[in-house]
Amino acid sequence: MQKSNDTNSIISALLEARESRWNTKLSLVKYGWHLVSLQLNVPGYPKSSECSEQFMRLIENEFERYLICRAIGKYKKEKKKAKDAAGEWIAFLVPEANMGAQELKDLTEAFEESHEYGRLIDLDVLDSKGKAISSGKAKRCFICDESAAFCRNSRTHTIEEVRKNMFHKMETYNELCYDAELVSSVSKYALKAMMYEVALSPKPGLVCRASQGCHTDMDYRTFMDSMVAISPFFQDIAQLAIEHKGNDLSNVLPDIREIGLLMEAAMTKATFGVNTHKGAIFLLAISVFAAIRVIKKKKGVFKSNLFSSVVQQITRGVIQRELCSLKESSSLSHGEVCFMKYGLQGAGARGEAEQGFPTVMHHALPFMKEHFNDQFNKLTDKELANQLIPLLLKIIANNNDTNVLFRHDKTILETLKQKATMAMEAFQRGETSIYTELVAWCNENKISPGGSADLLAISLFVHFCQTDTTVL
Ligand SMILES: [Zn+2]
């Protein structure tokens, strides 16, 4: 008895919703508008869920873009949204003077047919006189290939089967769109982090907007060319992270490195052989992969502790495998030579990654939390530089930079770290002269803390993941 009462109340709520929708539509078209209504035909009850609402938002945006581009100057961006017992529905309004109702119907038909998930949606057209415009074409069932009307009338599929199939498809599409957005966003953070790093001026010994630092073979434009060449590959790494199944990350580093090698080749080609970003490529490639894993796992939220742990999982054993077994040879990289000479202190980018970016986690991030204004876009260029310079100094003061160790020695590294600490403290008091002296000292003595510059980029990348991940 209770059940039939519930069923009756659902049926009456649905009937009421349908009548109210119809009246709303008629009241809208009387102003001289044709109306396209977008809805889902979900059988059974309830008619909507978080999943279906997200799906509707995606289709709504896609259909509106579609309409704007195919009815340029005719579609006036008028729409009304409503939600009732029959689900969510959206009315797009097109002035009758601008377009014929049949032309509008043809557009909606073409949209349904061209969209991979078009069978899940219904786009109905009502002309400005309140008359429903029919295409005369039979719509396909989205489970089998029969006509939708045939399956409905012959009850080929149970309501449960249809609902399950429909919600599964919507969920798949929602996730597909979410992943695409995630790939795009995280790749952009990587590029943005590199750009902010190199643009920061002046920097001690490093290439920046205003100077080549202590370098003679590269300048700001070399970095621009290199960033343009390597940035598309961040999307490939992000996609690799999206497609990685399971929780075991012990075997992903070779896959990341394969893309990393393509990036190095693109960099070398763009810079005519100058190494602008080798360290940054290694660190950012791992970071992009790790960030995607974290944001996916935490359903849109970036957690820096988890990020650090994922970086460790990806790079576990890399020092043992790649550095401990080295033998003296003329073909060793800078990082490898440093490790042979200084042990763990000279483990460089590999060491930093295998420990989950300790300089970033224990020094840069707490510093940023204490001193940074989160919204970079509200800062002027000068104000931003005033935040980033002390951050770079904090990193230099705490990092065993293998670029410095390789070109100089431990004494110079320690002197640089001390000078950076003093310059940072003075800079925060508003005294910039010690920083200016440090910049000159590095430029004159050809001291270029490139490893610290890379860690500044990683710190910025993490910052962007934390503050900009809003749409995800
Ligand atoms: Zn069917």
CSV table of C-alpha atoms and ligand atoms in Angstrom, one decimal:
chain,number,residue,atom,x,y,z
A,1,MET,CA,0.0,0.0,0.0
A,2,GLN,CA,2.8,2.3,1.0
A,3,LYS,CA,4.7,1.5,-2.3
A,4,SER,CA,1.7,2.3,-4.5
A,5,ASN,CA,1.2,5.6,-2.6
A,6,ASP,CA,4.8,6.4,-3.3
A,7,THR,CA,4.5,5.4,-6.9
A,8,ASN,CA,1.3,7.6,-7.2
A,9,SER,CA,3.0,10.6,-5.7
A,10,ILE,CA,6.0,10.2,-8.1
A,11,ILE,CA,3.7,9.9,-11.1
A,12,SER,CA,1.7,13.0,-10.1
A,13,ALA,CA,5.0,14.9,-9.4
A,14,LEU,CA,6.1,13.9,-12.9
A,15,LEU,CA,2.9,14.9,-14.6
A,16,GLU,CA,2.9,18.2,-12.7
A,17,ALA,CA,6.5,18.9,-13.8
A,18,ARG,CA,5.7,18.1,-17.4
A,19,GLU,CA,2.7,20.4,-17.4
A,20,SER,CA,4.7,23.2,-15.7
A,21,ARG,CA,7.5,22.8,-18.2
A,22,TRP,CA,5.1,23.0,-21.1
A,23,ASN,CA,3.6,26.2,-19.7
A,24,THR,CA,7.0,27.7,-19.1
A,25,LYS,CA,8.0,26.9,-22.7
A,26,LEU,CA,4.8,28.5,-24.1
A,27,SER,CA,5.4,31.6,-21.9
A,28,LEU,CA,8.9,31.9,-23.3
A,29,VAL,CA,8.1,31.5,-27.0
A,30,LYS,CA,5.4,34.2,-26.9
A,31,TYR,CA,8.1,36.9,-26.9
A,32,GLY,CA,9.0,35.9,-30.5
A,33,TRP,CA,11.6,33.3,-29.7
A,34,HIS,CA,12.1,29.8,-31.0
A,35,LEU,CA,13.1,27.5,-28.2
A,36,VAL,CA,15.4,24.5,-28.1
A,37,SER,CA,15.1,22.5,-25.0
A,38,LEU,CA,17.9,20.2,-23.9
A,39,GLN,CA,17.0,17.3,-21.6
A,40,LEU,CA,17.9,13.7,-20.9
A,41,ASN,CA,15.2,11.0,-21.2
A,42,VAL,CA,16.1,9.0,-18.2
A,43,PRO,CA,13.5,6.3,-17.6
A,44,GLY,CA,12.4,5.4,-14.1
A,45,TYR,CA,13.0,7.5,-11.0
A,46,PRO,CA,14.9,9.6,-9.9
A,47,LYS,CA,15.4,11.5,-13.1
A,48,SER,CA,18.7,13.2,-12.2
A,49,SER,CA,21.8,12.6,-10.1
A,50,GLU,CA,25.2,14.4,-9.6
A,51,CYS,CA,26.4,12.3,-12.6
A,52,SER,CA,23.6,13.4,-14.9
A,53,GLU,CA,23.9,17.0,-13.9
A,54,GLN,CA,27.6,17.1,-14.6
A,55,PHE,CA,26.9,15.5,-18.0
A,56,MET,CA,24.2,18.1,-18.7
A,57,ARG,CA,26.6,20.9,-17.9
A,58,LEU,CA,29.1,19.5,-20.4
A,59,ILE,CA,26.5,19.1,-23.1
A,60,GLU,CA,25.0,22.5,-22.4
A,61,ASN,CA,28.4,24.2,-22.9
A,62,GLU,CA,29.2,22.2,-26.0
A,63,PHE,CA,25.8,22.8,-27.6
A,64,GLU,CA,25.9,26.5,-26.8
A,65,ARG,CA,29.3,26.8,-28.5
A,66,TYR,CA,28.0,24.8,-31.4
A,67,LEU,CA,25.0,27.1,-31.8
A,68,ILE,CA,27.0,30.3,-31.5
A,69,CYS,CA,29.4,29.1,-34.2
A,70,ARG,CA,26.8,27.9,-36.6
A,71,ALA,CA,24.3,30.7,-36.1
A,72,ILE,CA,26.7,33.6,-35.9
A,73,GLY,CA,24.8,36.8,-35.3
A,74,LYS,CA,21.5,34.9,-34.9
A,75,TYR,CA,21.8,33.3,-31.6
A,76,LYS,CA,21.5,35.9,-28.8
A,77,LYS,CA,22.9,33.8,-26.0
A,78,GLU,CA,19.5,33.7,-24.2
A,79,LYS,CA,18.9,30.6,-22.1
A,80,LYS,CA,16.9,29.6,-19.1
A,81,LYS,CA,17.7,26.7,-16.8
A,82,ALA,CA,15.3,24.8,-14.6
A,83,LYS,CA,15.1,21.6,-12.5
A,84,ASP,CA,12.0,19.7,-11.6
A,85,ALA,CA,10.8,16.2,-10.8
A,86,ALA,CA,11.3,15.2,-14.4
A,87,GLY,CA,15.0,16.3,-14.2
A,88,GLU,CA,17.1,19.2,-15.3
A,89,TRP,CA,16.3,21.0,-18.5
A,90,ILE,CA,17.7,24.0,-20.3
A,91,ALA,CA,16.0,26.3,-22.9
A,92,PHE,CA,18.1,28.0,-25.5
A,93,LEU,CA,16.2,30.9,-27.1
A,94,VAL,CA,16.7,32.1,-30.7
A,95,PRO,CA,14.8,35.2,-31.9
A,96,GLU,CA,12.4,34.1,-34.7
A,97,ALA,CA,13.5,37.1,-36.8
A,98,ASN,CA,17.0,35.6,-37.0
A,99,MET,CA,16.4,32.0,-37.9
A,100,GLY,CA,13.7,29.7,-39.2
A,101,ALA,CA,12.5,27.0,-36.8
A,102,GLN,CA,13.3,24.3,-39.3
A,103,GLU,CA,16.8,25.6,-39.8
A,104,LEU,CA,17.2,25.5,-36.0
A,105,LYS,CA,15.8,21.9,-35.9
A,106,ASP,CA,18.3,20.8,-38.6
A,107,LEU,CA,21.2,22.2,-36.5
A,108,THR,CA,20.0,20.4,-33.3
A,109,GLU,CA,19.7,17.1,-35.3
A,110,ALA,CA,23.2,17.5,-36.7
A,111,PHE,CA,24.5,18.1,-33.2
A,112,GLU,CA,22.9,14.9,-31.9
A,113,GLU,CA,24.1,12.9,-34.8
A,114,SER,CA,27.7,14.2,-34.7
A,115,HIS,CA,28.2,13.9,-30.9
A,116,GLU,CA,29.5,10.6,-29.7
A,117,TYR,CA,27.0,10.7,-26.8
A,118,GLY,CA,24.2,12.4,-28.8
A,119,ARG,CA,21.9,9.4,-28.4
A,120,LEU,CA,21.7,10.1,-24.7
A,121,ILE,CA,20.2,13.6,-25.1
A,122,ASP,CA,17.1,15.1,-26.4
A,123,LEU,CA,17.0,18.5,-28.2
A,124,ASP,CA,13.4,19.5,-28.9
A,125,VAL,CA,12.5,22.6,-30.9
A,126,LEU,CA,9.4,24.6,-30.4
A,127,ASP,CA,8.7,27.4,-32.8
A,128,SER,CA,7.6,30.9,-31.8
A,129,LYS,CA,4.0,29.9,-32.3
A,130,GLY,CA,4.3,27.1,-29.8
A,131,LYS,CA,4.4,24.3,-32.4
A,132,ALA,CA,6.8,21.4,-31.9
A,133,ILE,CA,9.1,20.9,-34.9
A,134,SER,CA,9.7,17.3,-35.8
A,135,SER,CA,12.6,16.0,-37.9
A,136,GLY,CA,10.6,13.0,-39.1
A,137,LYS,CA,13.7,10.9,-38.5
A,138,ALA,CA,13.7,8.0,-36.1
A,139,LYS,CA,16.1,8.3,-33.3
A,140,ARG,CA,18.3,5.3,-32.5
A,141,CYS,CA,18.2,3.4,-29.3
A,142,PHE,CA,21.4,3.9,-27.3
A,143,ILE,CA,21.7,0.3,-26.2
A,144,CYS,CA,21.0,-1.5,-29.5
A,145,ASP,CA,20.8,-0.3,-33.0
A,146,GLU,CA,17.0,-0.4,-33.3
A,147,SER,CA,14.9,2.7,-33.4
A,148,ALA,CA,14.4,4.2,-30.0
A,149,ALA,CA,10.6,4.1,-30.5
A,150,PHE,CA,10.7,0.4,-31.4
A,151,CYS,CA,12.6,-0.5,-28.2
A,152,ARG,CA,10.5,1.7,-26.1
A,153,ASN,CA,7.2,0.2,-27.4
A,154,SER,CA,8.3,-3.4,-27.5
A,155,ARG,CA,10.1,-3.0,-24.1
A,156,THR,CA,13.2,-4.6,-25.5
A,157,HIS,CA,15.2,-3.4,-22.5
A,158,THR,CA,14.1,-3.2,-18.8
A,159,ILE,CA,14.1,0.2,-17.2
A,160,GLU,CA,16.9,-0.9,-14.9
A,161,GLU,CA,19.0,-2.0,-17.9
A,162,VAL,CA,18.4,1.3,-19.7
A,163,ARG,CA,19.2,3.3,-16.6
A,164,LYS,CA,22.4,1.4,-15.8
A,165,ASN,CA,23.6,1.7,-19.4
A,166,MET,CA,22.7,5.4,-19.6
A,167,PHE,CA,24.4,6.4,-16.3
A,168,HIS,CA,27.4,4.3,-17.1
A,169,LYS,CA,27.8,6.2,-20.4
A,170,MET,CA,27.4,9.5,-18.8
A,171,GLU,CA,29.9,8.7,-16.2
A,172,THR,CA,32.4,7.6,-18.9
A,173,TYR,CA,31.9,10.8,-20.8
A,174,ASN,CA,32.2,12.9,-17.6
A,175,GLU,CA,35.5,11.2,-16.7
A,176,LEU,CA,36.8,11.6,-20.3
A,177,CYS,CA,36.2,15.4,-20.2
A,178,TYR,CA,37.6,15.7,-16.7
A,179,ASP,CA,40.8,13.9,-17.7
A,180,ALA,CA,41.2,16.1,-20.7
A,181,GLU,CA,40.8,19.2,-18.5
A,182,LEU,CA,43.3,17.8,-16.0
A,183,VAL,CA,45.9,17.0,-18.7
A,184,SER,CA,45.6,20.5,-20.1
A,185,SER,CA,45.7,22.3,-16.8
A,186,VAL,CA,48.7,20.4,-15.3
A,187,SER,CA,50.7,20.7,-18.5
A,188,LYS,CA,50.0,24.5,-18.4
A,189,TYR,CA,51.3,24.7,-14.8
A,190,ALA,CA,54.6,23.1,-15.9
A,191,LEU,CA,55.1,25.6,-18.7
A,192,LYS,CA,54.0,28.5,-16.5
A,193,ALA,CA,56.4,27.5,-13.8
A,194,MET,CA,59.3,27.5,-16.3
A,195,MET,CA,58.3,30.8,-17.7
A,196,TYR,CA,58.0,32.5,-14.3
A,197,GLU,CA,61.4,31.1,-13.3
A,198,VAL,CA,63.3,32.4,-16.4
A,199,ALA,CA,61.4,35.7,-16.4
A,200,LEU,CA,62.4,36.6,-12.9
A,201,SER,CA,65.0,39.4,-13.0
A,202,PRO,CA,67.7,39.9,-11.9
A,203,LYS,CA,69.0,36.5,-10.8
A,204,PRO,CA,72.5,35.6,-9.5
A,205,GLY,CA,74.4,34.0,-12.4
A,206,LEU,CA,71.3,32.8,-14.2
A,207,VAL,CA,69.8,33.7,-17.5
A,208,CYS,CA,66.9,36.1,-16.9
A,209,ARG,CA,64.9,38.7,-18.8
A,210,ALA,CA,67.4,41.5,-18.2
A,211,SER,CA,70.6,39.6,-18.5
A,212,GLN,CA,72.5,36.5,-19.6
A,213,GLY,CA,73.8,36.1,-16.0
A,214,CYS,CA,77.2,34.5,-16.3
A,215,HIS,CA,76.4,32.6,-19.5
A,216,THR,CA,77.7,33.5,-22.9
A,217,ASP,CA,76.1,30.8,-25.0
A,218,MET,CA,72.4,31.5,-24.1
A,219,ASP,CA,70.0,34.3,-23.3
A,220,TYR,CA,66.4,34.9,-22.6
A,221,ARG,CA,65.3,34.1,-26.1
A,222,THR,CA,67.2,30.7,-26.1
A,223,PHE,CA,65.0,29.8,-23.1
A,224,MET,CA,61.8,31.0,-24.9
A,225,ASP,CA,62.7,28.8,-27.9
A,226,SER,CA,63.5,25.8,-25.7
A,227,MET,CA,60.2,26.1,-23.7
A,228,VAL,CA,58.2,26.3,-26.8
A,229,ALA,CA,59.9,23.2,-28.1
A,230,ILE,CA,59.5,21.1,-25.0
A,231,SER,CA,56.1,22.2,-23.6
A,232,PRO,CA,53.8,20.1,-25.9
A,233,PHE,CA,55.4,16.9,-24.4
A,234,PHE,CA,54.0,17.7,-20.9
A,235,GLN,CA,50.6,16.7,-22.3
A,236,ASP,CA,52.1,13.3,-23.3
A,237,ILE,CA,53.4,12.8,-19.8
A,238,ALA,CA,50.1,13.8,-18.3
A,239,GLN,CA,48.3,11.4,-20.6
A,240,LEU,CA,50.7,8.7,-19.6
A,241,ALA,CA,49.7,9.3,-15.9
A,242,ILE,CA,46.0,9.3,-16.8
A,243,GLU,CA,46.4,5.9,-18.6
A,244,HIS,CA,48.5,4.3,-15.9
A,245,LYS,CA,46.5,1.5,-14.2
A,246,GLY,CA,47.1,0.3,-10.7
A,247,ASN,CA,49.1,1.7,-7.8
A,248,ASP,CA,52.5,0.3,-8.6
A,249,LEU,CA,54.7,3.2,-9.8
A,250,SER,CA,58.0,1.3,-9.7
A,251,ASN,CA,58.2,0.8,-13.5
A,252,VAL,CA,56.9,4.1,-14.8
A,253,LEU,CA,60.2,6.0,-14.8
A,254,PRO,CA,61.5,4.5,-18.1
A,255,ASP,CA,58.2,5.5,-19.8
A,256,ILE,CA,58.5,9.0,-18.5
A,257,ARG,CA,62.1,9.1,-19.6
A,258,GLU,CA,61.3,8.1,-23.1
A,259,ILE,CA,59.2,11.2,-23.4
A,260,GLY,CA,62.0,13.1,-21.6
A,261,LEU,CA,64.4,12.1,-24.3
A,262,LEU,CA,62.1,13.5,-26.9
A,263,MET,CA,62.0,16.7,-24.9
A,264,GLU,CA,65.8,16.9,-24.7
A,265,ALA,CA,66.0,16.3,-28.5
A,266,ALA,CA,63.4,19.1,-29.1
A,267,MET,CA,65.4,21.4,-26.8
A,268,THR,CA,68.7,20.6,-28.5
A,269,LYS,CA,67.2,21.3,-31.9
A,270,ALA,CA,65.6,24.6,-30.8
A,271,THR,CA,68.7,25.9,-29.0
A,272,PHE,CA,71.3,24.6,-31.5
A,273,GLY,CA,72.8,22.4,-28.9
A,274,VAL,CA,72.6,24.5,-25.8
A,275,ASN,CA,71.4,22.8,-22.6
A,276,THR,CA,68.8,25.2,-21.2
A,277,HIS,CA,66.4,22.7,-19.5
A,278,LYS,CA,67.9,19.2,-19.1
A,279,GLY,CA,67.4,19.3,-15.3
A,280,ALA,CA,64.1,21.0,-15.5
A,281,ILE,CA,62.8,18.4,-18.0
A,282,PHE,CA,63.7,15.5,-15.6
A,283,LEU,CA,62.2,17.2,-12.6
A,284,LEU,CA,59.1,18.6,-14.2
A,285,ALA,CA,58.3,15.5,-16.2
A,286,ILE,CA,58.2,13.5,-13.0
A,287,SER,CA,56.2,16.3,-11.3
A,288,VAL,CA,53.6,16.4,-14.0
A,289,PHE,CA,53.1,12.6,-13.8
A,290,ALA,CA,52.9,12.7,-10.0
A,291,ALA,CA,50.6,15.7,-9.9
A,292,ILE,CA,48.1,14.0,-12.2
A,293,ARG,CA,48.1,10.9,-10.0
A,294,VAL,CA,47.5,12.9,-6.9
A,295,ILE,CA,44.7,15.1,-8.3
A,296,LYS,CA,42.9,12.0,-9.8
A,297,LYS,CA,43.2,10.1,-6.6
A,298,LYS,CA,42.0,12.9,-4.4
A,299,LYS,CA,39.2,13.8,-6.8
A,300,GLY,CA,40.3,17.2,-7.8
A,301,VAL,CA,42.4,18.2,-4.7
A,302,PHE,CA,46.2,18.5,-4.8
A,303,LYS,CA,48.0,17.4,-1.7
A,304,SER,CA,51.7,18.3,-1.6
A,305,ASN,CA,52.6,15.5,0.9
A,306,LEU,CA,51.1,12.9,-1.3
A,307,PHE,CA,52.8,14.5,-4.3
A,308,SER,CA,56.1,14.2,-2.6
A,309,SER,CA,55.4,10.5,-1.8
A,310,VAL,CA,54.4,9.7,-5.4
A,311,VAL,CA,57.6,11.4,-6.7
A,312,GLN,CA,59.5,9.1,-4.3
A,313,GLN,CA,57.7,6.0,-5.5
A,314,ILE,CA,58.5,6.9,-9.1
A,315,THR,CA,62.2,7.4,-8.5
A,316,ARG,CA,62.8,4.8,-5.8
A,317,GLY,CA,66.3,3.2,-6.2
A,318,VAL,CA,67.4,5.6,-9.0
A,319,ILE,CA,70.6,6.7,-7.1
A,320,GLN,CA,71.6,3.1,-6.4
A,321,ARG,CA,70.8,1.9,-9.9
A,322,GLU,CA,72.3,4.8,-11.9
A,323,LEU,CA,74.9,6.6,-9.7
A,324,CYS,CA,76.3,4.0,-7.3
A,325,SER,CA,77.4,1.7,-10.2
A,326,LEU,CA,79.3,4.5,-12.1
A,327,LYS,CA,82.9,4.0,-13.2
A,328,GLU,CA,85.3,6.8,-14.2
A,329,SER,CA,84.6,7.7,-17.8
A,330,SER,CA,84.8,10.7,-20.1
A,331,SER,CA,81.2,10.3,-21.1
A,332,LEU,CA,79.7,11.1,-17.6
A,333,SER,CA,77.1,13.8,-17.3
A,334,HIS,CA,77.7,16.7,-14.8
A,335,GLY,CA,75.4,15.1,-12.3
A,336,GLU,CA,77.3,11.8,-12.5
A,337,VAL,CA,80.7,13.5,-12.1
A,338,CYS,CA,79.4,15.3,-9.0
A,339,PHE,CA,78.1,12.1,-7.5
A,340,MET,CA,81.4,10.4,-8.0
A,341,LYS,CA,83.2,13.3,-6.3
A,342,TYR,CA,80.8,14.3,-3.5
A,343,GLY,CA,78.6,11.2,-2.9
A,344,LEU,CA,75.0,11.9,-1.8
A,345,GLN,CA,75.7,15.6,-1.4
A,346,GLY,CA,76.3,15.7,-5.1
A,347,ALA,CA,73.3,13.5,-6.1
A,348,GLY,CA,71.6,16.6,-7.7
A,349,ALA,CA,68.2,16.3,-9.4
A,350,ARG,CA,68.1,12.5,-8.9
A,351,GLY,CA,68.8,12.9,-5.2
A,352,GLU,CA,66.2,15.6,-4.8
A,353,ALA,CA,63.6,13.5,-6.7
A,354,GLU,CA,64.3,10.2,-4.9
A,355,GLN,CA,63.8,12.0,-1.5
A,356,GLY,CA,60.5,13.5,-2.8
A,357,PHE,CA,61.9,17.1,-3.3
A,358,PRO,CA,63.0,17.9,0.3
A,359,THR,CA,64.3,21.4,-0.6
A,360,VAL,CA,60.8,22.2,-2.1
A,361,MET,CA,58.8,20.5,0.7
A,362,HIS,CA,60.8,21.5,3.7
A,363,HIS,CA,62.1,24.9,2.7
A,364,ALA,CA,60.3,26.4,-0.3
A,365,LEU,CA,56.7,25.5,0.4
A,366,PRO,CA,56.7,26.6,4.1
A,367,PHE,CA,58.4,29.8,3.0
A,368,MET,CA,55.7,30.4,0.3
A,369,LYS,CA,52.9,29.6,2.8
A,370,GLU,CA,54.3,32.2,5.2
A,371,HIS,CA,55.2,35.0,2.8
A,372,PHE,CA,53.2,34.6,-0.4
A,373,ASN,CA,50.1,36.2,-1.7
A,374,ASP,CA,48.3,33.3,-3.3
A,375,GLN,CA,46.8,35.2,-6.2
A,376,PHE,CA,49.7,36.0,-8.5
A,377,ASN,CA,47.4,37.4,-11.1
A,378,LYS,CA,46.6,40.3,-8.8
A,379,LEU,CA,50.3,41.2,-8.3
A,380,THR,CA,52.3,43.5,-10.6
A,381,ASP,CA,55.4,42.1,-12.2
A,382,LYS,CA,57.5,44.0,-9.6
A,383,GLU,CA,55.5,42.8,-6.7
A,384,LEU,CA,55.7,39.2,-7.9
A,385,ALA,CA,59.5,39.5,-8.3
A,386,ASN,CA,59.7,40.8,-4.7
A,387,GLN,CA,58.0,37.5,-3.6
A,388,LEU,CA,60.0,35.2,-5.9
A,389,ILE,CA,63.5,36.6,-5.3
A,390,PRO,CA,63.6,35.7,-1.5
A,391,LEU,CA,62.1,32.3,-2.4
A,392,LEU,CA,64.9,31.7,-4.9
A,393,LEU,CA,67.4,32.8,-2.2
A,394,LYS,CA,65.8,30.4,0.3
A,395,ILE,CA,66.3,27.6,-2.2
A,396,ILE,CA,69.9,28.5,-3.0
A,397,ALA,CA,70.7,28.7,0.7
A,398,ASN,CA,69.5,25.1,1.3
A,399,ASN,CA,70.3,23.3,-2.0
A,400,ASN,CA,73.5,21.5,-2.7
A,401,ASP,CA,73.5,22.7,-6.3
A,402,THR,CA,75.4,20.3,-8.5
A,403,ASN,CA,75.8,23.0,-11.2
A,404,VAL,CA,77.9,25.0,-8.7
A,405,LEU,CA,79.7,21.9,-7.4
A,406,PHE,CA,80.5,20.8,-10.9
A,407,ARG,CA,81.9,24.1,-12.1
A,408,HIS,CA,83.5,25.1,-8.8
A,409,ASP,CA,83.9,23.3,-5.5
A,410,LYS,CA,82.4,22.8,-2.0
A,411,THR,CA,83.9,26.0,-0.7
A,412,ILE,CA,82.3,28.1,-3.3
A,413,LEU,CA,79.0,26.3,-2.8
A,414,GLU,CA,79.1,27.0,1.0
A,415,THR,CA,80.0,30.6,0.4
A,416,LEU,CA,77.1,31.0,-2.1
A,417,LYS,CA,74.7,29.4,0.5
A,418,GLN,CA,75.8,31.8,3.2
A,419,LYS,CA,75.6,34.9,0.9
A,420,ALA,CA,72.1,33.7,-0.2
A,421,THR,CA,70.9,33.5,3.4
A,422,MET,CA,72.2,37.0,4.1
A,423,ALA,CA,70.7,38.4,1.0
A,424,MET,CA,67.4,36.9,1.7
A,425,GLU,CA,67.2,38.2,5.2
A,426,ALA,CA,68.2,41.7,4.0
A,427,PHE,CA,65.8,41.6,1.1
A,428,GLN,CA,62.9,40.8,3.4
A,429,ARG,CA,63.8,43.8,5.5
A,430,GLY,CA,63.6,45.9,2.3
A,431,GLU,CA,67.4,46.2,1.8
A,432,THR,CA,68.1,45.0,-1.8
A,433,SER,CA,71.8,46.1,-2.0
A,434,ILE,CA,73.1,42.8,-0.6
A,435,TYR,CA,71.1,40.9,-3.3
A,436,THR,CA,72.5,43.2,-6.0
A,437,GLU,CA,76.0,42.4,-4.7
A,438,LEU,CA,75.3,38.7,-4.8
A,439,VAL,CA,74.0,38.9,-8.4
A,440,ALA,CA,77.2,40.8,-9.4
A,441,TRP,CA,79.5,38.3,-7.5
A,442,CYS,CA,77.8,35.3,-9.2
A,443,ASN,CA,78.0,36.9,-12.7
A,444,GLU,CA,81.7,37.9,-12.3
A,445,ASN,CA,82.8,34.5,-10.9
A,446,LYS,CA,80.6,32.5,-13.3
A,447,ILE,CA,78.6,30.9,-10.6
A,448,SER,CA,75.2,29.8,-11.9
A,449,PRO,CA,72.9,27.9,-9.5
A,450,GLY,CA,70.9,26.3,-12.2
A,451,GLY,CA,69.8,23.4,-10.0
A,452,SER,CA,68.2,25.9,-7.6
A,453,ALA,CA,66.5,27.6,-10.6
A,454,ASP,CA,65.0,24.2,-11.5
A,455,LEU,CA,63.8,23.8,-7.9
A,456,LEU,CA,62.2,27.3,-8.0
A,457,ALA,CA,60.3,26.0,-11.1
A,458,ILE,CA,59.2,22.9,-9.2
A,459,SER,CA,58.1,25.0,-6.2
A,460,LEU,CA,56.0,27.2,-8.5
A,461,PHE,CA,54.6,24.2,-10.2
A,462,VAL,CA,53.4,22.8,-6.9
A,463,HIS,CA,52.1,26.3,-6.0
A,464,PHE,CA,50.0,26.4,-9.2
A,465,CYS,CA,48.7,22.9,-8.6
A,466,GLN,CA,47.6,24.0,-5.1
A,467,THR,CA,46.0,27.3,-6.0
A,468,ASP,CA,44.9,27.0,-9.6
A,469,THR,CA,43.2,23.6,-9.5
A,470,THR,CA,39.7,25.0,-9.2
A,471,VAL,CA,37.8,23.7,-12.2
A,472,LEU,CA,38.9,20.1,-11.6
B,1,ZN,ZN,17.3,-1.0,-28.1
